[in-house]
Coordinates of C-alpha atoms in Angstrom, one line a residue:
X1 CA 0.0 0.0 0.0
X2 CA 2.7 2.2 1.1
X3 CA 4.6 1.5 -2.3
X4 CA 1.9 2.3 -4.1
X5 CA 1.5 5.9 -2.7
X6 CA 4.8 6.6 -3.7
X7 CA 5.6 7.8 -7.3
X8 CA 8.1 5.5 -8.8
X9 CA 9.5 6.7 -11.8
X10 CA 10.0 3.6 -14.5
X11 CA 13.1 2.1 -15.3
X12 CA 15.2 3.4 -18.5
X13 CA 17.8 1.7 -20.3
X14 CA 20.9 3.1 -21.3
X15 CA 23.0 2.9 -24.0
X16 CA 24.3 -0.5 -23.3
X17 CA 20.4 -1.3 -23.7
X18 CA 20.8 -2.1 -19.4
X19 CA 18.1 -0.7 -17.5
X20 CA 18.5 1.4 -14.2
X21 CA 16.4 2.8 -11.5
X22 CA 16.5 6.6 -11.4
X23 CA 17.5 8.2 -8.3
X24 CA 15.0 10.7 -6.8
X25 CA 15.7 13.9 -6.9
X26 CA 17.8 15.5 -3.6
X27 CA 17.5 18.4 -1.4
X28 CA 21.0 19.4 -2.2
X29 CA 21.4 23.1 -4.0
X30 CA 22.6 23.2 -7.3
X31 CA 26.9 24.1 -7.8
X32 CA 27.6 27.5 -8.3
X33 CA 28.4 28.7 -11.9
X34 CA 32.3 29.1 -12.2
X35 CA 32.9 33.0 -11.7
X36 CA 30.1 34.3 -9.5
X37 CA 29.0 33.8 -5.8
X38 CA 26.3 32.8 -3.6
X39 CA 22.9 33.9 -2.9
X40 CA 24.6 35.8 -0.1
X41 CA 28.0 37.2 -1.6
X42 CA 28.1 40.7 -2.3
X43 CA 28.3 40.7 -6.1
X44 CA 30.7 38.7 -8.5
X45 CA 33.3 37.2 -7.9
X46 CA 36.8 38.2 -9.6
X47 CA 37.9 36.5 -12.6
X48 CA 41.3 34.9 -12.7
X49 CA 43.5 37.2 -15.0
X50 CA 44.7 35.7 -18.2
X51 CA 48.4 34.2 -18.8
X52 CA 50.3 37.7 -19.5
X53 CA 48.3 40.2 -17.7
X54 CA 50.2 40.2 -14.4
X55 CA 51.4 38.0 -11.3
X56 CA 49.1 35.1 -10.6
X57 CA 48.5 34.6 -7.2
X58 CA 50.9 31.2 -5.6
X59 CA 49.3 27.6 -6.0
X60 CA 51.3 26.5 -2.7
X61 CA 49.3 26.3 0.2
X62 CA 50.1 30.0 3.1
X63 CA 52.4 27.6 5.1
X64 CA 54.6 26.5 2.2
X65 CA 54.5 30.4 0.7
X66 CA 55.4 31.4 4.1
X67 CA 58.5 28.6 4.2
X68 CA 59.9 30.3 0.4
X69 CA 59.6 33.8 2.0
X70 CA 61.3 32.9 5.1
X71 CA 64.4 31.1 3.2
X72 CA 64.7 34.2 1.0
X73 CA 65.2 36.7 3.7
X74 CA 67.3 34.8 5.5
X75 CA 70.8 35.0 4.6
X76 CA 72.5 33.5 2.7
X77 CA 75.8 30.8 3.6
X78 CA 78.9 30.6 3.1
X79 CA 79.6 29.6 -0.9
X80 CA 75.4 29.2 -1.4
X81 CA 74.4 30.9 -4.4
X82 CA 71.0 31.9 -4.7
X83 CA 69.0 31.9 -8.2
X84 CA 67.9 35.3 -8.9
X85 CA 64.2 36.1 -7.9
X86 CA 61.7 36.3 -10.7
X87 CA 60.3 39.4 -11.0
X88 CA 56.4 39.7 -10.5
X89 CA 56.6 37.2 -7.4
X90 CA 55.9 38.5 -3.7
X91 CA 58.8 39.7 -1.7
X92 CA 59.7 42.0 1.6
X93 CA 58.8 45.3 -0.2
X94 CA 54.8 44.0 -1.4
X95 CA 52.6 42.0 -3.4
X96 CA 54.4 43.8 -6.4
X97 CA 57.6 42.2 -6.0
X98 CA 61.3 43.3 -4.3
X99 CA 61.6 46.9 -6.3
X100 CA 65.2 47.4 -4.4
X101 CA 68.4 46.9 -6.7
X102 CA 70.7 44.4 -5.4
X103 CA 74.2 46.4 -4.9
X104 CA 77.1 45.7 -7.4
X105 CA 80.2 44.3 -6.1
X106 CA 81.7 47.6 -6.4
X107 CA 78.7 49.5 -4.4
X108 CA 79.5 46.5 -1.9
X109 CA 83.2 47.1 -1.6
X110 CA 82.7 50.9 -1.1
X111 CA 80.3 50.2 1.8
X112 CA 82.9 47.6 3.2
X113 CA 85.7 50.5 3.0
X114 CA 83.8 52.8 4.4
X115 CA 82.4 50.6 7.7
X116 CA 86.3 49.2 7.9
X117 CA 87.2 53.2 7.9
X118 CA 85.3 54.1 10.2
X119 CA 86.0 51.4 12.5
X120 CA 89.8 52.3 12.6
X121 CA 88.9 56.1 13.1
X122 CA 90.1 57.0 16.8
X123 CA 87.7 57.9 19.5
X124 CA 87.9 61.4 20.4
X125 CA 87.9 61.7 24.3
X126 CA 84.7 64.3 25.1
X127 CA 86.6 67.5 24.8
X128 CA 87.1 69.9 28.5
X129 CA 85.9 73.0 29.1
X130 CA 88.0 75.2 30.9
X131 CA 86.2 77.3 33.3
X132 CA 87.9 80.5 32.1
X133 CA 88.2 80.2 28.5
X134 CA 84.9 82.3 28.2
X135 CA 85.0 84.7 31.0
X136 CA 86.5 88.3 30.5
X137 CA 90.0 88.6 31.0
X138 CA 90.1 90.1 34.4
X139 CA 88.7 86.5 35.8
X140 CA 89.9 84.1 34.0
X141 CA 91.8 81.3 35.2
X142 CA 95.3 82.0 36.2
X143 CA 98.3 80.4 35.4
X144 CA 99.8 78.0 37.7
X145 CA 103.1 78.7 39.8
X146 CA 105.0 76.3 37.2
X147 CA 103.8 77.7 33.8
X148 CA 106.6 79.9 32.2
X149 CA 105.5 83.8 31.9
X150 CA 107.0 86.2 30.4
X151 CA 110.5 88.0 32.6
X152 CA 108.9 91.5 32.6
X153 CA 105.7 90.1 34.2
X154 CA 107.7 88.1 37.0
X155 CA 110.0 91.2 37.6
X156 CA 106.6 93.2 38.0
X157 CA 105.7 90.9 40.8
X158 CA 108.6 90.5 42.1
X159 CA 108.4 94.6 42.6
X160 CA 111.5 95.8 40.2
X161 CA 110.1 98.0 38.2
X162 CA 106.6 98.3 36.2
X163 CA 106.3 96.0 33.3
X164 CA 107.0 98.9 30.9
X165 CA 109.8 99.7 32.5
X166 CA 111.3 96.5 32.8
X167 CA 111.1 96.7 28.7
X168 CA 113.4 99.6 28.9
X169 CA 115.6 97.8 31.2
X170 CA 115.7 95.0 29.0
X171 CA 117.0 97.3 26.6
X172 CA 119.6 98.8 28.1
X173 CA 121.2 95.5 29.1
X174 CA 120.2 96.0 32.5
X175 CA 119.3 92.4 33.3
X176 CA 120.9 89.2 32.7
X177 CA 120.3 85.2 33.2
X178 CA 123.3 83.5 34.2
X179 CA 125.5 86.3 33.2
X180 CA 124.1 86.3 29.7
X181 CA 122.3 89.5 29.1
X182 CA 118.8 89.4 27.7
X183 CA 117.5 90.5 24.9
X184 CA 113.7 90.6 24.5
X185 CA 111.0 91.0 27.0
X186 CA 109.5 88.4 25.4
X187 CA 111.8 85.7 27.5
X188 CA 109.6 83.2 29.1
X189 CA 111.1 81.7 32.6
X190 CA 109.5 79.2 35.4
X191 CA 110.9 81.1 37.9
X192 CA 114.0 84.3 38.6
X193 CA 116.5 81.6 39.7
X194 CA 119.8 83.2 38.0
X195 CA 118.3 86.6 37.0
X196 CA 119.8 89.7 37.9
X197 CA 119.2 93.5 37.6
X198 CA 122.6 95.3 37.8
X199 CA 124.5 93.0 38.5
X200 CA 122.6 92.3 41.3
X201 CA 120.0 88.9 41.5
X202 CA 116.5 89.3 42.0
X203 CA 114.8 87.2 45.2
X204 CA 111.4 85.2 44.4
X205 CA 108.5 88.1 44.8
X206 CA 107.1 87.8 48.5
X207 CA 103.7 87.7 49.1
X208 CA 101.5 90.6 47.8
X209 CA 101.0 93.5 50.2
X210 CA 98.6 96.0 50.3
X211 CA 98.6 99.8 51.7
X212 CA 95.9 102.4 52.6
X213 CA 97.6 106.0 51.1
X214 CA 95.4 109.1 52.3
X215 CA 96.0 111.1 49.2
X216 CA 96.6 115.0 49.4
X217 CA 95.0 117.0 46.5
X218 CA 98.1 118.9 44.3
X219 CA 100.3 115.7 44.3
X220 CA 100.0 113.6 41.4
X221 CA 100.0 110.0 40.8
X222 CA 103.1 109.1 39.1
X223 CA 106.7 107.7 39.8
X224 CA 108.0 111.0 38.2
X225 CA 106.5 114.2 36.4
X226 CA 108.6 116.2 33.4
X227 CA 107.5 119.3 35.2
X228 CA 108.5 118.8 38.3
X229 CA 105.2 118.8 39.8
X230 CA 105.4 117.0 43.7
X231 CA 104.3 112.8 43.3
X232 CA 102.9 110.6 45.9
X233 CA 106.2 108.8 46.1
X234 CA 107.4 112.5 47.8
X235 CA 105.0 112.1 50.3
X236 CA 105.6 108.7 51.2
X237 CA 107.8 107.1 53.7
X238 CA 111.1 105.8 52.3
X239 CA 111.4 102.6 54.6
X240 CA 108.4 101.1 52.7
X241 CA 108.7 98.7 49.7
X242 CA 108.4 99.2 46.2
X243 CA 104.6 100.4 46.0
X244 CA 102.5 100.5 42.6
X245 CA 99.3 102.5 43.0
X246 CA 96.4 100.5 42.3
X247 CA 94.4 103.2 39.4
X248 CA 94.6 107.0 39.8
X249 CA 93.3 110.2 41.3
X250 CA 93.3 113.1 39.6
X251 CA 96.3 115.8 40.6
X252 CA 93.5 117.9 42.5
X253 CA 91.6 114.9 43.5
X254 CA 91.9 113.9 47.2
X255 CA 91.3 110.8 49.0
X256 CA 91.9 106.8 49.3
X257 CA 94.9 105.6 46.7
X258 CA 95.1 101.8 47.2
X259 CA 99.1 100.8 46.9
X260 CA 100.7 97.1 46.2
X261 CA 103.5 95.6 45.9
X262 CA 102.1 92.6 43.7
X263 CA 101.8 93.8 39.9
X264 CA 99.4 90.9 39.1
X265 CA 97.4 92.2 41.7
X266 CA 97.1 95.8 40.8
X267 CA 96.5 94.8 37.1
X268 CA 93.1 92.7 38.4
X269 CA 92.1 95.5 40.0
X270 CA 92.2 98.4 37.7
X271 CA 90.3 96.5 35.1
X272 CA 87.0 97.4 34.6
X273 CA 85.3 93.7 34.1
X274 CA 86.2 93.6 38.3
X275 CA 83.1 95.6 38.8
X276 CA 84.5 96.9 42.0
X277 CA 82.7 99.8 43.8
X278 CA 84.3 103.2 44.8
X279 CA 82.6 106.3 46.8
X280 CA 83.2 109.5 45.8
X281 CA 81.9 112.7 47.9
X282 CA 82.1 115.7 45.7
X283 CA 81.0 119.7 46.7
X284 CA 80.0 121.0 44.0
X285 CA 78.6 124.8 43.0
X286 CA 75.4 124.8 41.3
X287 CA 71.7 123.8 41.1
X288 CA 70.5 119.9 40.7
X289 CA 68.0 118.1 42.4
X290 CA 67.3 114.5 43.6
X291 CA 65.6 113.4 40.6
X292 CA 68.2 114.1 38.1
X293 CA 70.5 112.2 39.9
X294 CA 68.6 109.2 40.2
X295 CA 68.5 109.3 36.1
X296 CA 72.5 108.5 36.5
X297 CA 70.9 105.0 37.6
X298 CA 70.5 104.6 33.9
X299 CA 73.7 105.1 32.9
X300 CA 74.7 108.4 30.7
X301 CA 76.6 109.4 27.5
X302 CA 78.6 113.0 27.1
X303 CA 80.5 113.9 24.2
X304 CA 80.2 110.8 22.6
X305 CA 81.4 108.6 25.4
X306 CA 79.5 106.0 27.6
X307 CA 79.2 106.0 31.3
X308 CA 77.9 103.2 33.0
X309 CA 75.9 103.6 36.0
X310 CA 76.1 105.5 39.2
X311 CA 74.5 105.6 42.1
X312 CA 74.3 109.3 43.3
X313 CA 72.7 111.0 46.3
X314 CA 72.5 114.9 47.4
X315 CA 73.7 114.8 51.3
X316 CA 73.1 118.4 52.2
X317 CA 72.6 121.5 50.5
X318 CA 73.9 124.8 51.9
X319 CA 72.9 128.0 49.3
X320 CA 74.1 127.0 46.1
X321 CA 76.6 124.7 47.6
X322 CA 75.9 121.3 47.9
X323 CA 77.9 117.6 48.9
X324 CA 76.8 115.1 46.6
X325 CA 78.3 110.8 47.0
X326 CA 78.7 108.8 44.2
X327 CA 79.4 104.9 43.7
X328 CA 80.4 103.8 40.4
X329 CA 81.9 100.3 39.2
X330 CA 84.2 102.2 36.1
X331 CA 86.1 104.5 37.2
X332 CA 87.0 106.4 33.6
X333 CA 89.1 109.2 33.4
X334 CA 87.8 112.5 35.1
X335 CA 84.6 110.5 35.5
X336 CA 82.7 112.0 38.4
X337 CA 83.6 116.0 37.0
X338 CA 82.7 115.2 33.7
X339 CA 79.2 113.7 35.0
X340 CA 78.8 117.1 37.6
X341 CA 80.3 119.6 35.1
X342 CA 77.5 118.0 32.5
X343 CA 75.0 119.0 35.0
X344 CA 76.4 122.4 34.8
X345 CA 77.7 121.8 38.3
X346 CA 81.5 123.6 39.3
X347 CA 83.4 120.9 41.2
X348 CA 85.2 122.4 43.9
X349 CA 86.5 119.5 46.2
X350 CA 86.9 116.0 45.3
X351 CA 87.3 113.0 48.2
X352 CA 87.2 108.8 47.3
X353 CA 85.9 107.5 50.7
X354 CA 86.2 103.4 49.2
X355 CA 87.4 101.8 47.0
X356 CA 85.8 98.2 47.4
X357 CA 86.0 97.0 50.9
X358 CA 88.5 99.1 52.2
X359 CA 87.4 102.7 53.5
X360 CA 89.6 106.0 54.1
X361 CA 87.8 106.3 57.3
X362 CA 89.7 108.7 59.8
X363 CA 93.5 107.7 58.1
X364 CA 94.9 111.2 58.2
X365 CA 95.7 113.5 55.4
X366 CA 99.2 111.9 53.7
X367 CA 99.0 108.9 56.5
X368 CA 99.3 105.5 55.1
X369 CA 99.3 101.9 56.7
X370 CA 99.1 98.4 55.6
X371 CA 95.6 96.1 55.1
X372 CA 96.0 92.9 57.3
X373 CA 97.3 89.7 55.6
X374 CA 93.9 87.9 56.1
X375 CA 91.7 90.6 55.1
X376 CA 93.9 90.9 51.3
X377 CA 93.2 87.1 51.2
X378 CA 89.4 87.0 51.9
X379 CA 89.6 90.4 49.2
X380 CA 91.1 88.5 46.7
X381 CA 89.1 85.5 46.8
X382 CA 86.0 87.6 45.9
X383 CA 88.6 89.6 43.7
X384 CA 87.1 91.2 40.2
X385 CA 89.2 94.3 38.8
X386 CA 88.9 98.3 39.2
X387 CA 90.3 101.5 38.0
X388 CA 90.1 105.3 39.5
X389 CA 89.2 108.7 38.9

């Protein structure tokens, strides 16, 4: 009964005249044409590109692809030649194949020269900055005891005679090493051992010494004057040592004159970069007020030359006269009068109270005395440079 329900299709024979039973027809979907995709796929597929038209994507399976790529990049062993890779197959750089030229022998023997060159270059120790090479003069650093220097500095510091004149010495055939005179100030020595002046030999330079010199106005502030005019070195006693004065004061100027008997030491402090401070008090004739000397904070320029600044305050007025103290770092020539005398001011007395840490204080008029030994060496250590008016 069953059998009957069921549609049964008849048997045909084939072409060997054999009959067969046909199957019935199954649930399975038909294959998909070559070329396109599925009910679900997003439009056609991609057509293999015909032989000639470009690279044709690897018949090996990723793993063995990834094996070829692996073995190319890797390199190669000693006396293993590799076959050249055919172009339009995938490499390092892309799908599109290694683009880089392989270098020439001679390409690769430059490189090789160049990598063994630099390999034998020397290694250049990190070079060392000196802490003075790029500080002004005035502070930088100073040469040690054994460095040579030049004779006429070392018979400056050794209080002979003033560089200058230890030239003219020099030239006169005044000084001699060993009995052999000298003939250039240009001689560089270690030390004096075998130099003498005269005849006479020159000791090692003693330690630097330092004097306070209350300076009378109408003396001036050289060794000598072609017109006879009286020096300081008049006025001072003849037991001391050799003395250099440390700047200068005018001829009618009056007041602190700092005096050495080290000639590196006076040089440091007359030069300007030392930035040391000196006091002036100055009576002057005239009208000025407060205000315009506070602009001197600022620095000011007269006839073309620059002064730096000063620090200036009126004391006391009395009439038309008034006292007037000034602190400056320069210390140009005629300074403080050309500043006053700009303000149409008529200078009539001129004192320096300081110069730096030292002070005239109540040292009487032409007196003079020596700083302490501990006091020079604290100065020094905070030592920069100065000058005078």
């Amino acid at each position: 009964m069953l059998s009957a329900m069921l549609p049964v299709s008849a048997p045909q024979p084939d072409e060997s005249g054999l009959f067969f039973v046909a199957k019935p027809p199954s649930s399975r979907p038909p294959s998909r044409p070559s070329g396109t995709r599925g009910a679900s796929g997003k439009g056609p597929r991609r057509l293999a590109r015909p032989a000639g038209e470009g690279p044709r994507r690897s018949a090996k399976s990723g793993r063995e692809a990834r094996e070829d790529t692996r073995r190319e990049r890797a390199p190669a062993r000693a006396g293993e030649r590799r076959p050249p890779r055919a172009s339009g197959t995938s490499g390092a750089s892309g799908p599109s194949g290694d683009k880089r030229r392989p270098p020439t022998d001679k390409r690769r023997d430059a490189k090789t020269a160049a990598n063994a060159a630099q390999e034998r270059r020397p290694v250049r120790p990190p070079r060392k900055i000196s802490h003075g090479a790029n500080l002004p003069r005035a502070v930088a650093t100073p040469k040690k005891p054994g460095e040579p220097q030049r004779i006429a500095k070392l018979l400056a510091r050794a209080g002979i005679a003033s560089r200058r004149d230890v030239e003219r010495m020099i030239a006169d055939g005044r000084i001699a090493r060993d009995g052999v005179l000298i003939d250039t100030p240009a001689t560089l020595l270690t030390s004096l051992h075998g130099i003498t002046v005269d005849g006479n030999p020159v000791k090692e330079p003693a330690p630097a010494k330092l004097f306070r010199f209350h300076k009378p106005a109408g003396t001036l502030t050289a060794a000598r004057d072609p017109k006879g005019r009286p020096t300081i070195y008049d006025r001072l006693p003849a037991d001391l040592p050799r003395l250099m004065p440390i700047g200068r004061l005018d001829y009618n100027t009056e007041g602190l004159l700092l005096l050495t008997t080290d000639g590196e030491l006076k040089r440091q402090m007359e030069l300007p970069s030392s930035s040391i401070e000196r006091t002036y008090r100055a009576r002057a004739f005239g009208e000025i007020s407060q205000t315009q000397l506070e602009d001197l904070v600022e620095g000011i320029e007269i006839d073309g030359i620059r002064y730096g600044k000063i620090d200036a305050n009126l004391e006391r007025r009395t009439g038309r006269n008034q006292w007037i103290e000034l602190t400056l770092t320069e210390g140009k020539n005629r300074e403080v009068r050309r500043v006053l005398e700009h303000f149409g001011l008529e200078v009539s007395r001129l004192i320096r109270t300081s110069y730096g840490p030292f002070e005239l204080a109540d040292l009487p008029m032409g007196g003079v005395d020596q700083i302490r030994a501990h006091d020079l060496v604290a100065f020094r250590k905070s030592l920069g440079g100065g000058g005078g008016d």
